[in-house]
XYZ file of C-alpha atoms in Angstrom:
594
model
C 8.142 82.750 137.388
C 6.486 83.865 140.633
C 7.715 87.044 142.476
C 9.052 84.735 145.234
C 11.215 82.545 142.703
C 12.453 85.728 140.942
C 13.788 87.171 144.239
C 15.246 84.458 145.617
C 17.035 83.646 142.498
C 18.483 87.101 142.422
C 19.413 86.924 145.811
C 22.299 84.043 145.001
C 24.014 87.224 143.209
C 24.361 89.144 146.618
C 25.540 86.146 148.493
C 29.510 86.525 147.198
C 29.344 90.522 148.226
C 29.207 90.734 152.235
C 27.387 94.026 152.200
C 24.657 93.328 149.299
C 24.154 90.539 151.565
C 23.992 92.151 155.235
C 21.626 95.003 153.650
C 19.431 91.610 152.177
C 19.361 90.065 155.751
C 18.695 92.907 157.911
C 15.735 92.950 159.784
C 15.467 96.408 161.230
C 15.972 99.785 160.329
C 18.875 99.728 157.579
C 21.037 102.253 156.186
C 23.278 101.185 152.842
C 26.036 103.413 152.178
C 26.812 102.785 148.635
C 29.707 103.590 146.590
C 29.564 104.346 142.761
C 28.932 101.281 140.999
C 28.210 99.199 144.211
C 24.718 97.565 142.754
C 23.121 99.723 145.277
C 20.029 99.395 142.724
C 20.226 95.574 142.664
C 20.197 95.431 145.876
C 17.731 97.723 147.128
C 14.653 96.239 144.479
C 15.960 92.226 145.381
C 15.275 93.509 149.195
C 12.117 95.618 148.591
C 11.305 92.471 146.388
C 11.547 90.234 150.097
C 9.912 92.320 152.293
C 7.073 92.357 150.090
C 7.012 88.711 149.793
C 7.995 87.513 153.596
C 7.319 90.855 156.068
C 4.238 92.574 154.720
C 1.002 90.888 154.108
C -1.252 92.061 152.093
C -3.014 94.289 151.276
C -0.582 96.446 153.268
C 2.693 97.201 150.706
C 5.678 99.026 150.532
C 6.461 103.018 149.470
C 9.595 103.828 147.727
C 10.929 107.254 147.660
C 13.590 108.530 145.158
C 15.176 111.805 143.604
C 13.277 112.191 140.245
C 11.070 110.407 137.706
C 13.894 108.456 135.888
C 15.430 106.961 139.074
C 11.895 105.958 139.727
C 11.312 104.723 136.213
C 14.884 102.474 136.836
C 13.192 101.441 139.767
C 10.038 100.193 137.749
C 11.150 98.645 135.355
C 13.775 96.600 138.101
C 10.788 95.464 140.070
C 8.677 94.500 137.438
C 11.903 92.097 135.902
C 11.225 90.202 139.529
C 7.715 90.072 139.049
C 6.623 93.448 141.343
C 4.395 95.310 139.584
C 4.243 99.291 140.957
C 0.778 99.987 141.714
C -1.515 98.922 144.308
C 0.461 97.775 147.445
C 3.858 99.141 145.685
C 4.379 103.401 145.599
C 7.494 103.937 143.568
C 7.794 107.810 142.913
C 9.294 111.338 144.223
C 8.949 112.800 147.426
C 6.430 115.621 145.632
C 4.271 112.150 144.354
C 4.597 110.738 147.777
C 3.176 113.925 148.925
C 0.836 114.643 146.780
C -0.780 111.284 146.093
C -0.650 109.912 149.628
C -0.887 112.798 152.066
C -2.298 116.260 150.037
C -5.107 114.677 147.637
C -7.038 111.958 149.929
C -6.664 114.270 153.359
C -5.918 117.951 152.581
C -9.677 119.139 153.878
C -9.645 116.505 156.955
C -6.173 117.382 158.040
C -6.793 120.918 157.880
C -3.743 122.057 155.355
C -5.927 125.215 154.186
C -5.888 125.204 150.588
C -8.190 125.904 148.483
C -11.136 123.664 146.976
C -10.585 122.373 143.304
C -6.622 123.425 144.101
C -4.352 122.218 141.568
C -0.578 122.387 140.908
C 0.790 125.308 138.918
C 2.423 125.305 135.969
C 5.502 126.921 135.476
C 4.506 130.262 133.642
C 1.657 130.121 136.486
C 4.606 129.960 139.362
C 6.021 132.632 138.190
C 3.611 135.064 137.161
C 2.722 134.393 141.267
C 6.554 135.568 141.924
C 6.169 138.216 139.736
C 3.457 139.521 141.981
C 5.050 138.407 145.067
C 8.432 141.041 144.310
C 5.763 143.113 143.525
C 4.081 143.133 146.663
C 7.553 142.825 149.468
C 9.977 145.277 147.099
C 7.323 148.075 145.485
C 8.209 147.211 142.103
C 9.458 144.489 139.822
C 13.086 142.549 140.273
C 14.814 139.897 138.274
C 13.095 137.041 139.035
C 16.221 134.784 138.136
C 18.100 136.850 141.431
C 15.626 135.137 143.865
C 13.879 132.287 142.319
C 16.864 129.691 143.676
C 17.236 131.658 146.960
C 13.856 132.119 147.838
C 13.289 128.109 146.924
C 16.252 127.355 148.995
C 15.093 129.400 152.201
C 11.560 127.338 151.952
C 13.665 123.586 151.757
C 16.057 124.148 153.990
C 14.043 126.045 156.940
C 11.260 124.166 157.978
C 9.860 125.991 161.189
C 8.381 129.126 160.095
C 8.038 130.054 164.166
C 11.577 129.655 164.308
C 14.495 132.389 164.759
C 16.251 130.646 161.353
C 12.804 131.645 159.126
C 13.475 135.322 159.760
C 16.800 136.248 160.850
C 18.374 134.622 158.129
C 17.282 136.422 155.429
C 14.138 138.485 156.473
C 13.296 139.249 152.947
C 12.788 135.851 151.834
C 10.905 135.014 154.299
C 8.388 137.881 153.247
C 8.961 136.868 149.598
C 8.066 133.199 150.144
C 5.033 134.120 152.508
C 3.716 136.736 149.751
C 4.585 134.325 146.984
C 2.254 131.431 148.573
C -0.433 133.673 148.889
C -0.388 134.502 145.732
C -0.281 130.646 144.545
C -3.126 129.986 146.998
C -5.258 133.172 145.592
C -4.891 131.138 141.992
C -6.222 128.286 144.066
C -2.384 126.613 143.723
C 0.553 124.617 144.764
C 3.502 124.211 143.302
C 6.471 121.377 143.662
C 8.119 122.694 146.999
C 4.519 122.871 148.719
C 4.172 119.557 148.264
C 6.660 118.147 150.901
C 6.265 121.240 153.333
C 2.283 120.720 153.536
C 2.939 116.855 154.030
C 5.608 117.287 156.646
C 3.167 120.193 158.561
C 0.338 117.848 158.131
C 1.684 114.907 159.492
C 3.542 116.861 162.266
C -0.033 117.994 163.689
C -1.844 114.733 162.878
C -0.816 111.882 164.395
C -3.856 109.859 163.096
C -2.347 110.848 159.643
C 0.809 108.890 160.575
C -1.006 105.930 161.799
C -3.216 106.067 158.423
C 0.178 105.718 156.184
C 1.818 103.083 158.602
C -1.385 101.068 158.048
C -1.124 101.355 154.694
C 3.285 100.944 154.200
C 4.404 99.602 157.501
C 7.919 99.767 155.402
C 9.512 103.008 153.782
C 12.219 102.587 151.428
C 14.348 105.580 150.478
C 17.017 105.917 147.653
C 19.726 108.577 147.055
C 18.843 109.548 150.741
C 21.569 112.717 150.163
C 19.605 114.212 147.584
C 16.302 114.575 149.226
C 16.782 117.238 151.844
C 15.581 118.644 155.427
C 11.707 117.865 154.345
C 12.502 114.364 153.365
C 14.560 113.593 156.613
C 11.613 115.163 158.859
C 9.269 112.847 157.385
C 11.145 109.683 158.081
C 12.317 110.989 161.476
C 8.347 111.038 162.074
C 6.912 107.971 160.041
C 10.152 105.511 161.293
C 11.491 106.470 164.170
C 8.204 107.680 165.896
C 5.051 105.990 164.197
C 6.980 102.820 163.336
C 7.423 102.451 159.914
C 10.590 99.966 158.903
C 12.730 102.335 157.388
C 15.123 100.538 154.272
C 17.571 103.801 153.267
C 20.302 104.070 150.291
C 22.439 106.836 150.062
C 26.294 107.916 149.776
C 27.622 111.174 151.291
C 29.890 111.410 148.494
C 27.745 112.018 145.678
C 25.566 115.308 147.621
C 25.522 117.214 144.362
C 22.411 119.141 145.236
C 23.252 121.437 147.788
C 21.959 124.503 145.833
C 18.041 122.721 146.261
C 18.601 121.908 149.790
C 20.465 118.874 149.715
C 22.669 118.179 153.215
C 24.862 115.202 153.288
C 24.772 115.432 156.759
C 21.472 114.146 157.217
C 22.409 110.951 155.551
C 25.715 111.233 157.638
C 23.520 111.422 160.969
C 21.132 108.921 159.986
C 23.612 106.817 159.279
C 24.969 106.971 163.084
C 21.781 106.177 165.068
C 21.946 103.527 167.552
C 18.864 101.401 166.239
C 20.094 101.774 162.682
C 22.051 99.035 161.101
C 24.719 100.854 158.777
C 25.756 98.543 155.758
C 28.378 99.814 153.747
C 28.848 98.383 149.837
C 32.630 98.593 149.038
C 33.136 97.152 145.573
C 32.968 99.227 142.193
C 31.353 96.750 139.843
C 31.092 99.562 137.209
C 34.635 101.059 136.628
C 38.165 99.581 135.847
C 40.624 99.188 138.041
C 42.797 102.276 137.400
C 39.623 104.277 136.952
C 38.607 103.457 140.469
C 41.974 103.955 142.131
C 41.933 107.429 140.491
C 38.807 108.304 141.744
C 39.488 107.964 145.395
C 42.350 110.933 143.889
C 39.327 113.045 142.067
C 37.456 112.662 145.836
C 40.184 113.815 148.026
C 39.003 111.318 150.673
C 40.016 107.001 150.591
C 36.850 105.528 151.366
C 38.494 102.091 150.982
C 36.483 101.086 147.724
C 38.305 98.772 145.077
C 37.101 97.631 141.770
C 35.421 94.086 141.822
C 37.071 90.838 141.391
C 37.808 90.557 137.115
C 37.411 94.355 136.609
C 39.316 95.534 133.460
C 41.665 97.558 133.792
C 40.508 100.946 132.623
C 42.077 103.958 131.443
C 42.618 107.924 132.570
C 43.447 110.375 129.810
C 44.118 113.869 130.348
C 43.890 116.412 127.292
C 45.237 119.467 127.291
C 43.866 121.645 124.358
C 43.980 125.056 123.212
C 41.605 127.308 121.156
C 38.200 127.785 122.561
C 35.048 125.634 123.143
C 34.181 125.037 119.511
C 37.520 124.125 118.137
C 38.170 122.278 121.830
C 34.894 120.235 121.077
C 36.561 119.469 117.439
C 39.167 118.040 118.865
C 37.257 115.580 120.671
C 34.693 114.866 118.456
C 36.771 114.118 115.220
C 39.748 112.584 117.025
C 39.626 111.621 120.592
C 35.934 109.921 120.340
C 36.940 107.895 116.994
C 40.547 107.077 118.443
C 38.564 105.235 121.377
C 36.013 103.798 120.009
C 38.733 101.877 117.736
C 40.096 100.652 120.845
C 37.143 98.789 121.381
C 35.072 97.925 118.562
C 32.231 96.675 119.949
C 31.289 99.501 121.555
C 28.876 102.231 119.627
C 27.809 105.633 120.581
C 25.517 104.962 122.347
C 28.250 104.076 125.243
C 29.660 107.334 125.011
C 28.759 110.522 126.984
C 30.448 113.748 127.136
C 29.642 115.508 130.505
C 30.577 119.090 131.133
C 29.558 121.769 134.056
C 27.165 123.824 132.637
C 25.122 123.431 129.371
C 26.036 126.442 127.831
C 29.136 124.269 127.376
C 27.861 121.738 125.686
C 26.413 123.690 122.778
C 30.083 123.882 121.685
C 29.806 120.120 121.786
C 26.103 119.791 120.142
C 27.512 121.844 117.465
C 30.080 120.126 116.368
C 28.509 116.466 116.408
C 25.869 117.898 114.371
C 27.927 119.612 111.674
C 29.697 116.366 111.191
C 26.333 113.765 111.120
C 27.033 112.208 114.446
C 23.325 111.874 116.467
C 23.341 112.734 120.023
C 20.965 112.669 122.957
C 21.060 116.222 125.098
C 19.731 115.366 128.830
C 20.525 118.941 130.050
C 18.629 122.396 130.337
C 19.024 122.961 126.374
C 17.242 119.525 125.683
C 14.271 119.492 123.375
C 12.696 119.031 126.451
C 13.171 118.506 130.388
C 14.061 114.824 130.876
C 12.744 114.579 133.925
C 8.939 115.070 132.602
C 6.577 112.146 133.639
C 4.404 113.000 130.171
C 7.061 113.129 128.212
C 8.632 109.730 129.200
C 5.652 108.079 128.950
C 5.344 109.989 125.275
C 8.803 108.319 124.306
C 7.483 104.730 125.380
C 4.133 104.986 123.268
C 7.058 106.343 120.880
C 9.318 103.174 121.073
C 5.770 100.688 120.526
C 4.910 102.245 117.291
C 8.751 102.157 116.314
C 8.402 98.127 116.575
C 7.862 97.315 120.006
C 4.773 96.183 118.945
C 6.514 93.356 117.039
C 9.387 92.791 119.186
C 7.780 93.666 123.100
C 10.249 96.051 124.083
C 8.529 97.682 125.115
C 5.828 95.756 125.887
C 1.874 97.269 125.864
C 1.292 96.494 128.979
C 3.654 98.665 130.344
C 2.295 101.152 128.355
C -0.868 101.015 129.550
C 0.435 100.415 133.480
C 2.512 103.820 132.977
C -0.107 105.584 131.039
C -2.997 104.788 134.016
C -0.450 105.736 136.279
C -0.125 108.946 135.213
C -4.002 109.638 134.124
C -4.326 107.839 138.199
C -6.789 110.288 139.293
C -9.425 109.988 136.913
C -9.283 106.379 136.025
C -10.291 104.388 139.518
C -13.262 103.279 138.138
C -12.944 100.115 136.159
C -15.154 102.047 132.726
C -12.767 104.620 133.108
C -10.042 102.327 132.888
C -11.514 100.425 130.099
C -12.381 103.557 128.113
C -8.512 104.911 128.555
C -7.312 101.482 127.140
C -9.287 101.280 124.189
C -8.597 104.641 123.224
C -5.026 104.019 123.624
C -4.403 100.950 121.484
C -6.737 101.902 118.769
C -4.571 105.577 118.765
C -0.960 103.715 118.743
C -2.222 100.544 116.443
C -2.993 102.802 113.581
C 0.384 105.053 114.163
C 2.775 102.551 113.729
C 5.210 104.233 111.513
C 8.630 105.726 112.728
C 8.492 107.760 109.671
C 6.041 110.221 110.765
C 6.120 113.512 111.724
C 6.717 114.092 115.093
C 3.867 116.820 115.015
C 1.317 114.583 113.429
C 1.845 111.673 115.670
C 1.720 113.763 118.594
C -1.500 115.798 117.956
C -3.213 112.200 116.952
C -2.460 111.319 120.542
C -3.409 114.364 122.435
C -6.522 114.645 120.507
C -7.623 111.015 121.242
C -5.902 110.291 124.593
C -4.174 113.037 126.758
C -7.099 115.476 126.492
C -9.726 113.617 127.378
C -8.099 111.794 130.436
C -5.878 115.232 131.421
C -8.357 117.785 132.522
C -9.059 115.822 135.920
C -5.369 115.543 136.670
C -4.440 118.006 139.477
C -0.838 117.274 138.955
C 0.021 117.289 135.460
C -0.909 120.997 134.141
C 3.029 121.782 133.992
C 3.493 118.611 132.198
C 1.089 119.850 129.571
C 2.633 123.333 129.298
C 5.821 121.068 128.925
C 4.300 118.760 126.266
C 3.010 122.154 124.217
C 6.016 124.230 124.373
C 7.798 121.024 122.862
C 4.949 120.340 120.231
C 5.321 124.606 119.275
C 9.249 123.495 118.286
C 8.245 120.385 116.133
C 5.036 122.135 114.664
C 5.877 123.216 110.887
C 7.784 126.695 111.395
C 9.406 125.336 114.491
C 13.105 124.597 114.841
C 12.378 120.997 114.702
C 9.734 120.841 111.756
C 11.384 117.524 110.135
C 11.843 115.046 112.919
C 9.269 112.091 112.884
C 8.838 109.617 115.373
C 11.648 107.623 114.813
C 14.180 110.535 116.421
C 11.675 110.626 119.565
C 13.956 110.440 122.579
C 14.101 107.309 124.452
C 16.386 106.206 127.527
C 19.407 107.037 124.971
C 19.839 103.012 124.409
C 16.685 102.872 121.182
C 19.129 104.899 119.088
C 22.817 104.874 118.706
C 23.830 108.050 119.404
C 26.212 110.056 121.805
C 25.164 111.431 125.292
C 25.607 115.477 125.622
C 24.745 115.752 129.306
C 25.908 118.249 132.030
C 27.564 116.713 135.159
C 24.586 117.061 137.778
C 22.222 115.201 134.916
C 24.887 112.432 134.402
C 24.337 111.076 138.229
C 22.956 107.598 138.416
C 24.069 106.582 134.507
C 27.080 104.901 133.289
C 29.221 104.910 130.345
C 32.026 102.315 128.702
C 33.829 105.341 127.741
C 33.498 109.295 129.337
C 34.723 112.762 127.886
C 34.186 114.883 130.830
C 34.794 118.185 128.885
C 34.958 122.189 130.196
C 36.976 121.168 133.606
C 38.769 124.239 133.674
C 39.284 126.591 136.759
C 36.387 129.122 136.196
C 34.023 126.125 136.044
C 35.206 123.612 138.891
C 34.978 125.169 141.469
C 33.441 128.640 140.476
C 35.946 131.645 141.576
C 34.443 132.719 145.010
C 32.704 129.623 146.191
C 32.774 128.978 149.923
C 34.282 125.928 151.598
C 30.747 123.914 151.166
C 30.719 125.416 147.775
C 34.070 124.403 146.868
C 33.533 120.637 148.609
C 30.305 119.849 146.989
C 32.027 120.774 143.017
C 34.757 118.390 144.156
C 32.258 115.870 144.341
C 30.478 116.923 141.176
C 33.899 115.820 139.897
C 33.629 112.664 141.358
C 30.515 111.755 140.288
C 31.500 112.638 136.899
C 34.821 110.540 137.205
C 32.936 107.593 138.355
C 30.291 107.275 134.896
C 33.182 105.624 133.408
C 33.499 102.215 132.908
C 36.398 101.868 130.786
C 37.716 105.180 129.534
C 37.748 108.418 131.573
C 39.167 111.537 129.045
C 39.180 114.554 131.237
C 39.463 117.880 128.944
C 40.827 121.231 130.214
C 41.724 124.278 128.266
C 45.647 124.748 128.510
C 47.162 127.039 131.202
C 43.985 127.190 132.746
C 42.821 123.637 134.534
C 40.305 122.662 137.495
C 42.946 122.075 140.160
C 41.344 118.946 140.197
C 42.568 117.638 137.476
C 46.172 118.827 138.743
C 45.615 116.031 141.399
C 44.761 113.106 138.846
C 47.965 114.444 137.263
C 50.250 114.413 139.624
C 48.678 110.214 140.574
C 48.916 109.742 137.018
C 53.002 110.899 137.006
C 53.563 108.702 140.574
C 51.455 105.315 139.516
């Protein structure tokens, strides 16, 4: 089916939903404020899908910004199922790919950003080896780095102008700090991940031509989870839409800010949002979560936003537990009585449709713990994961995983998305076509003759770095961390590591290749969904933290909500007795009225 058939066919899905439909016809810039559950996602690839097809010729295309590398891979893989293919005239990726890829890498010497030649990105130990030094240099001596890592990063997202009154009076030490810590980054002949968006927004603030240069290239600019992405983010479009001309296609909800502590402001979305030449869609109906589910969550937000469950939603169900003892018996509890108990209410459903989400992921040790002690697998997407989620490597890692587990046999996946991800992220030295060649041969002949879910982890993996990510790696200016990421995790699996025995087979995929449980900390939860959701730990000293401000306070009420809203069938929310989030008090006291 051609990309034209496949979006219009989808588009007979938006037709019954007014606002899935308004955001589809508009013609200008667009704004879609979407709910949880709204088919924001549906709606925004069926649209990108049309513009491509109807208001961009070629070889011009489309960029797509989003919050991290699994929202993009959602994207993908949405785009390719209506026959878009990322690549060439499509960028799907983060803000700090945007950056890099499309402004740093082709014009940092011509638009005069001052870095270094043969500048790379740092790694993590290398970032903070640079901080190290920095503390050094402002304070006379060494500090915990932990103390101002977050503020420092904070103070560089947040305030743009450095020849402002904001960059100094604030905080003058961070300002030093972040000045001496750059230098030191650009003495290593670095960058690291908040650069990237500052030196794009400088360089396109002081180059017009460099605006003109993108719009030739994306005359639209499509933007998802707008509330996430922060002061940098919202400079850039104020620039490339509402000044060079891009068409600017945005998706947010103010609701589900959750990010404040990186620099995320709701407001921006909330100002956008209220331009005169922006056409504001709203998306009202909750095709995710049951009825009761959704009328309790307008409770958990503390604001009605007017949203109602779609026609034929099931009912749904809110369960409150109040249990004593600490963490590790609490965690008993649930997994020996409240996760069978549900899952014998519905017995089609697996583990694999279960998460338990909890504030922090100290918490969910208590959890991990337990499941393993009594043989049930889980998936941890949280700081205590095997490894960070969020890696580009490392997801790529788990599809060449999933092939040699039998997606060979049964094309899911399929090789040539493989290969497309695996070029994709080995971009920079494979745009000649021998290049290309070379990486694909190398590929298929390394996964063809690995096709065996029983091996070890540590075999399989060193077969493939040997033969494919170290010869294709060393001209990659970006990925350096994500080989410091993909060796730290091969040091746990290596014989003597904590994780000696797993083979291939126990690889992490997108937690749907294995049935198993979700372990995942609120923040990491955002953007999935669940038939049935323990959201475990919601006690006072976690939700909000004792002391936070008012913005503190309102942004862990909506960490509650977004938590709330995972569920599609069964919300369980679990608080330690005498001692609960006071927001659970308020789904009590709905529950005791309905």
């Amino acid at each position: 089916m051609s990309s034209r058939a496949a979006y219009l066919r989808a588009s007979a899905e938006l037709r019954d939903n007014p606002g899935q439909w308004a955001a589809y016809e508009s013609e200008g810039h667009c704004v879609v404020l979407a709910g949880p559950g709204s088919g924001k996602t549906r709606t925004l690839t069926i649209k990108m899908a049309r513009m491509l097809a109807e208001d961009v010729p070629e070889p011009r295309g489309i960029a797509c910004i989003t919050y991290n590398n699994e929202c993009a891979r959602e994207l993908e893989e949405r785009l390719a199922s209506l026959g878009v293919e990322p690549g060439g005239r499509v960028f799907v990726g983060t803000i700090h790919s945007f950056s890099l890829t499309q402004v740093i890498l082709p014009y940092a010497k011509v638009a005069g950003m001052g870095l270094p030649d043969q500048f790379r990105v740092a790694t993590r130990s290398e970032s903070a080896q640079s901080l190290k030094d920095a503390i050094v240099q402002v304070f006379g001596g060494p500090r915990d780095l932990r103390e101002w890592e977050l503020p420092m990063s904070h103070h560089r997202r947040t305030v743009l102008n450095r020849d402002s009154e904001a960059w100094r009076q604030k905080r003058e030490q961070l300002a030093d700090l972040v000045e001496a810590f750059e230098a030191q980054l650009r003495r290593r002949a670095l960058i690291d991940f908040d650069d990237m968006p500052l030196l794009a927004v400088r360089a396109l603030r002081s180059n017009p031509w460099l605006q003109r240069a993108l719009l030739a290239k994306y005359p639209v600019l499509v933007v998802d989870e707008y509330q996430d992405l922060g002061a940098a983010l919202h400079r850039m479009v104020l620039g490339l839409c509402f000044s060079a001309g891009m068409r600017l296609f945005a998706v947010g909800d103010i609701d589900q800010s959750i990010y404040g502590f990186t620099g995320a402001r709701p407001s921006l979305l909330k100002s956008l949002s209220e331009r005169e030449d922006v056409q504001t869609v709203p998306l009202r109906l909750n095709y995710r979560c049951g009825n009761r589910i959704v009328a309790a969550s307008r409770v958990a937000l503390g604001h009605d936003r007017d949203y109602e469950a779609a026609k034929g939603a099931k009912q749904g169900a809110v369960f409150i537990h109040r249990l004593g003892g600490r963490y590790e018996e609490q965690a008993a509890r649930l997994i020996t009585q409240f996760l069978p108990q549900a899952l014998a209410r519905h017995p089609t459903l697996s583990y694999r449709d279960v998460a338990v989400l909890y504030p922090a992921a100290w918490i969910g040790d208590a959890v991990a713990n337990v499941a393993a002690a009594v043989d049930i697998a889980y998936l941890r997407t949280d700081a205590n994961a095997l490894y960070p989620r969020n890696s580009r490597l490392m997801q790529w890692l788990e599809l060449c995983g999933q092939w040699c587990c039998g997606g060979w046999k049964t094309g899911s996946p399929r090789f040539s998305r493989v290969l497309r991800d695996g070029r994709r992220l080995f971009s920079e030295v494979l745009s000649g076509e021998a290049a290309s060649l070379d990486f694909h041969g190398k590929l298929i002949k390394c996964l063809w003759g690995q096709r065996d879910a029983a091996l070890k982890l540590h075999d399989w993996l060193n077969h493939l770095v040997g033969e494919v990510i170290e010869p294709f790696s060393d001209g990659c200016v970006g990925l350096h961390d994500e080989l410091e990421i993909l060796s730290e995790f091969m040091a746990k699996v290596a014989p003597g590591g904590g994780h000696a025995d797993m083979i291939l087979g126990s690889l992490a995929g997108n937690g749907g290749q294995l049935d198993r449980i979700t372990l995942s900390t609120l923040h990491s939860a955002k953007g999935k969904e669940f038939a049935v959701v323990f959201m475990f730990g919601i006690d006072a000293r976690n939700l909000p933290r004792p002391g936070s401000n008012t913005a503190q306070a309102e942004e862990a009420r909506r960490l509650f909500y977004v938590g709330f809203t995972r569920a599609k069938l069964e919300i369980h929310l679990v608080h330690t007795a005498g001692a609960p989030s006071s927001f659970i008090g308020h789904i009590q006291q709905y529950l005791d009225e309905a």
